[in-house]
């Protein structure tokens, strides 16, 4: 059974703080993704990575950075948190190959920036 | 610009009846479509998928229909059960879109006992 875990379920941070969100998967997936989910906007891709130390921008990368030092771990970094980054953050992983593979999601981190 | 659209934010259905959730897309390069189900405070879970070489895929109570000419897909749930109450997201992808998934905005389904 695929397992994707996220370091925190709920997080409250102050404006200007540096925030780290961690994600770990145990299925040896090549691809890892960070999304944010907001009401009326669905899931929007922030960054993804298809290999260690590789990263690609998604649709809304501004204000975020990522790190992938190990295959199983993908971190999302908010360099200076702002109130408009209050959201549900979802990590996902999938195999990489010639066909499209479904993504497996973690439980999410509800981040509130005050 | 939203490439995958779910125009109904919510849907209510009586238990035992059919639920039909709709999804439209704009990118003709998409060739693989998925439905995800999400309960509150949980991550989305994969429900069912369909590739563009098919027009129907069935898995138990869940059937997905694809109309490529209309760029439209739908998820049918028959019979609907109270445990089906959740937010449903459709997603589209393809090897030519770099395996990136594009998600719709979601439809909140409520099945009334």
Short mmCIF file of C-alpha atoms in Angstrom, two decimals:
data_model
loop_
_atom_site.label_atom_id
_atom_site.label_comp_id
_atom_site.label_asym_id
_atom_site.label_seq_id
_atom_site.Cartn_x
_atom_site.Cartn_y
_atom_site.Cartn_z
CA UNK A 1 0.00 0.00 0.00
CA UNK A 2 1.37 3.36 -1.04
CA UNK A 3 1.96 5.74 1.78
CA UNK A 4 2.59 9.46 1.48
CA UNK A 5 3.09 11.27 4.75
CA UNK A 6 3.30 14.95 5.51
CA UNK A 7 5.12 16.33 8.53
CA UNK A 8 2.23 18.33 9.99
CA UNK A 9 -1.56 18.24 9.68
CA UNK A 10 -2.01 21.77 11.01
CA UNK A 11 0.46 24.63 11.16
CA UNK A 12 0.14 28.26 12.27
CA UNK A 13 2.89 30.68 11.33
CA UNK A 14 3.41 34.43 11.46
CA UNK A 15 3.89 36.68 8.45
CA UNK A 16 7.54 36.77 7.41
CA UNK A 17 8.48 33.43 8.97
CA UNK A 18 10.28 30.77 6.95
CA UNK A 19 8.13 27.66 6.70
CA UNK A 20 9.16 24.11 5.82
CA UNK A 21 6.63 21.49 4.76
CA UNK A 22 7.99 17.98 4.49
CA UNK A 23 6.68 15.07 2.46
CA UNK A 24 7.87 11.46 2.45
CA UNK A 25 6.74 8.58 0.23
CA UNK A 26 7.61 4.93 0.65
CA UNK A 27 6.90 3.52 -2.83
CA UNK A 28 10.13 4.45 -4.63
CA UNK A 29 8.22 6.88 -6.87
CA UNK A 30 10.26 9.10 -9.16
CA UNK A 31 7.73 11.93 -9.36
CA UNK A 32 6.75 14.09 -6.41
CA UNK A 33 4.41 17.08 -6.43
CA UNK A 34 3.28 19.96 -4.23
CA UNK A 35 -0.21 21.41 -4.68
CA UNK A 36 -2.29 23.91 -2.83
CA UNK A 37 -6.03 23.59 -2.57
CA UNK A 38 -8.24 26.64 -2.18
CA UNK A 39 -12.06 26.87 -2.29
CA UNK A 40 -13.32 27.44 -5.82
CA UNK A 41 -9.84 27.01 -7.30
CA UNK A 42 -9.28 23.27 -7.02
CA UNK A 43 -5.77 21.86 -6.82
CA UNK A 44 -3.07 24.04 -8.27
CA UNK A 45 0.45 22.75 -8.88
CA UNK A 46 3.24 24.67 -7.17
CA UNK A 47 6.33 22.59 -8.03
CA UNK A 48 7.15 19.06 -9.01
CA UNK A 49 10.25 16.91 -9.19
CA UNK A 50 10.96 13.88 -11.36
CA UNK A 51 14.33 12.98 -9.82
CA UNK A 52 16.65 13.81 -6.94
CA UNK A 53 17.85 17.42 -7.12
CA UNK A 54 15.56 18.07 -10.11
CA UNK A 55 12.63 20.48 -9.91
CA UNK A 56 10.14 22.03 -12.28
CA UNK A 57 7.85 25.00 -11.73
CA UNK A 58 4.15 24.38 -11.75
CA UNK A 59 1.42 26.92 -12.29
CA UNK A 60 1.95 29.02 -9.13
CA UNK A 61 5.61 28.83 -8.00
CA UNK A 62 5.93 32.44 -6.84
CA UNK A 63 6.80 32.72 -3.16
CA UNK A 64 7.79 29.06 -2.89
CA UNK A 65 10.89 26.95 -3.36
CA UNK A 66 11.48 23.19 -3.09
CA UNK A 67 14.22 20.77 -2.21
CA UNK A 68 14.68 17.12 -3.12
CA UNK A 69 17.88 15.71 -1.68
CA UNK A 70 16.62 12.13 -1.40
CA UNK A 71 14.26 10.22 -3.66
CA UNK A 72 11.67 9.65 -0.96
CA UNK A 73 11.56 13.20 0.43
CA UNK A 74 10.28 16.44 -1.12
CA UNK A 75 10.21 19.66 0.85
CA UNK A 76 8.24 22.82 0.17
CA UNK A 77 9.70 26.06 1.52
CA UNK A 78 7.93 29.34 2.03
CA UNK A 79 10.84 31.78 2.27
CA UNK A 80 8.78 34.54 3.89
CA UNK A 81 5.24 33.47 4.66
CA UNK A 82 2.41 35.81 3.75
CA UNK A 83 -1.28 35.72 4.59
CA UNK A 84 -2.21 34.84 0.99
CA UNK A 85 -0.32 31.58 1.47
CA UNK A 86 -2.88 30.41 3.99
CA UNK A 87 -4.14 27.23 2.35
CA UNK A 88 -4.29 23.44 2.35
CA UNK A 89 -1.03 22.03 1.00
CA UNK A 90 -1.05 18.58 -0.56
CA UNK A 91 1.92 16.45 -1.49
CA UNK A 92 1.64 13.65 -4.06
CA UNK A 93 3.88 11.07 -5.70
CA UNK A 94 3.73 8.80 -8.73
CA UNK A 95 5.83 6.58 -10.94
CA UNK A 96 7.50 8.10 -13.98
CA UNK A 97 7.24 6.24 -17.26
CA UNK A 98 5.94 6.08 -20.79
CA UNK A 99 2.36 5.96 -19.61
CA UNK A 100 0.55 8.24 -17.19
CA UNK A 101 0.43 6.95 -13.64
CA UNK A 102 -2.06 8.05 -11.01
CA UNK A 103 -0.79 10.22 -8.19
CA UNK A 104 -1.02 9.23 -4.56
CA UNK A 105 -1.69 12.01 -2.10
CA UNK A 106 -0.72 12.67 1.47
CA UNK A 107 -3.30 13.81 4.05
CA UNK A 108 -2.49 17.50 3.59
CA UNK A 109 -1.18 20.30 5.80
CA UNK A 110 -3.56 23.09 6.72
CA UNK A 111 -1.32 26.18 6.96
CA UNK A 112 -2.56 29.40 8.51
CA UNK A 113 -0.41 32.51 8.24
CA UNK A 114 -1.37 35.30 10.63
CA UNK B 1 -6.63 29.72 -17.74
CA UNK B 2 -8.45 26.72 -16.35
CA UNK B 3 -7.88 23.79 -18.71
CA UNK B 4 -10.17 21.47 -16.77
CA UNK B 5 -13.54 22.72 -15.60
CA UNK B 6 -16.19 21.39 -13.30
CA UNK B 7 -19.06 23.80 -13.64
CA UNK B 8 -21.20 22.41 -10.82
CA UNK B 9 -19.72 23.26 -7.42
CA UNK B 10 -22.25 21.08 -5.63
CA UNK B 11 -24.75 18.29 -6.22
CA UNK B 12 -27.33 16.66 -3.95
CA UNK B 13 -28.78 13.23 -4.71
CA UNK B 14 -31.09 10.84 -2.86
CA UNK B 15 -29.59 7.59 -1.65
CA UNK B 16 -30.07 4.84 -4.22
CA UNK B 17 -30.36 7.22 -7.17
CA UNK B 18 -27.76 7.99 -9.81
CA UNK B 19 -25.16 10.73 -9.30
CA UNK B 20 -23.71 12.30 -12.44
CA UNK B 21 -20.68 14.53 -12.13
CA UNK B 22 -19.45 16.41 -15.18
CA UNK B 23 -16.10 17.70 -16.35
CA UNK B 24 -14.98 19.61 -19.44
CA UNK B 25 -11.47 20.17 -20.76
CA UNK B 26 -9.94 22.40 -23.38
CA UNK B 27 -6.55 20.85 -24.26
CA UNK B 28 -6.84 18.28 -27.06
CA UNK B 29 -3.41 16.88 -26.04
CA UNK B 30 -4.91 15.34 -22.91
CA UNK B 31 -5.22 11.59 -23.35
CA UNK B 32 -5.67 10.31 -19.84
CA UNK B 33 -8.37 11.30 -17.37
CA UNK B 34 -8.89 10.49 -13.72
CA UNK B 35 -11.40 11.05 -10.97
CA UNK B 36 -10.34 11.60 -7.39
CA UNK B 37 -12.50 11.62 -4.28
CA UNK B 38 -11.68 13.78 -1.28
CA UNK B 39 -13.10 13.67 2.22
CA UNK B 40 -12.59 16.66 4.54
CA UNK B 41 -9.19 16.73 6.25
CA UNK B 42 -7.87 13.93 4.00
CA UNK B 43 -5.88 13.88 0.80
CA UNK B 44 -7.60 12.98 -2.49
CA UNK B 45 -7.77 9.29 -3.30
CA UNK B 46 -7.79 7.86 -6.80
CA UNK B 47 -11.17 6.54 -7.88
CA UNK B 48 -11.22 5.63 -11.56
CA UNK B 49 -9.46 6.53 -14.79
CA UNK B 50 -9.96 6.35 -18.53
CA UNK B 51 -7.60 6.67 -21.45
CA UNK B 52 -8.56 8.40 -24.67
CA UNK B 53 -8.65 5.12 -26.60
CA UNK B 54 -11.79 4.20 -24.68
CA UNK B 55 -15.15 5.89 -24.25
CA UNK B 56 -16.23 4.07 -21.10
CA UNK B 57 -14.63 2.47 -18.07
CA UNK B 58 -16.54 0.76 -15.30
CA UNK B 59 -15.51 -0.25 -11.79
CA UNK B 60 -18.30 -1.49 -9.59
CA UNK B 61 -20.75 1.34 -8.93
CA UNK B 62 -18.54 3.86 -10.73
CA UNK B 63 -18.50 4.44 -14.49
CA UNK B 64 -16.60 7.13 -16.36
CA UNK B 65 -17.69 8.18 -19.84
CA UNK B 66 -15.47 10.10 -22.24
CA UNK B 67 -16.71 12.10 -25.22
CA UNK B 68 -13.54 13.23 -27.00
CA UNK B 69 -15.29 15.26 -29.68
CA UNK B 70 -17.08 17.30 -27.02
CA UNK B 71 -14.03 17.30 -24.70
CA UNK B 72 -16.31 16.13 -21.93
CA UNK B 73 -16.22 13.39 -19.34
CA UNK B 74 -18.67 12.34 -16.69
CA UNK B 75 -18.65 10.12 -13.63
CA UNK B 76 -21.74 8.07 -12.87
CA UNK B 77 -22.30 6.58 -9.44
CA UNK B 78 -25.08 4.00 -9.26
CA UNK B 79 -26.57 3.48 -6.74
CA UNK B 80 -25.40 6.45 -4.70
CA UNK B 81 -24.68 5.82 -1.02
CA UNK B 82 -24.25 8.26 1.90
CA UNK B 83 -20.56 7.29 2.11
CA UNK B 84 -20.11 8.71 -1.39
CA UNK B 85 -20.60 12.21 0.02
CA UNK B 86 -17.29 13.93 -0.72
CA UNK B 87 -15.66 16.37 -3.11
CA UNK B 88 -14.87 14.87 -6.51
CA UNK B 89 -12.09 16.22 -8.68
CA UNK B 90 -11.51 15.34 -12.29
CA UNK B 91 -7.97 15.54 -13.62
CA UNK B 92 -6.42 15.33 -17.07
CA UNK B 93 -2.96 14.52 -18.27
CA UNK B 94 -0.98 13.02 -21.12
CA UNK B 95 2.56 12.03 -21.94
CA UNK B 96 2.76 15.13 -24.14
CA UNK B 97 1.85 17.37 -21.19
CA UNK B 98 4.82 16.10 -19.22
CA UNK B 99 2.80 13.85 -16.94
CA UNK B 100 1.56 16.94 -15.13
CA UNK B 101 -2.04 16.62 -13.95
CA UNK B 102 -4.50 19.46 -14.41
CA UNK B 103 -7.30 19.39 -11.89
CA UNK B 104 -10.80 20.77 -12.02
CA UNK B 105 -12.22 22.88 -9.21
CA UNK B 106 -14.20 20.02 -7.70
CA UNK B 107 -17.85 19.11 -7.18
CA UNK B 108 -19.15 18.54 -3.68
CA UNK B 109 -21.56 15.60 -3.72
CA UNK B 110 -24.06 15.10 -0.91
CA UNK B 111 -26.01 11.85 -0.85
CA UNK B 112 -29.12 12.25 1.27
CA UNK B 113 -30.19 9.13 3.21
#
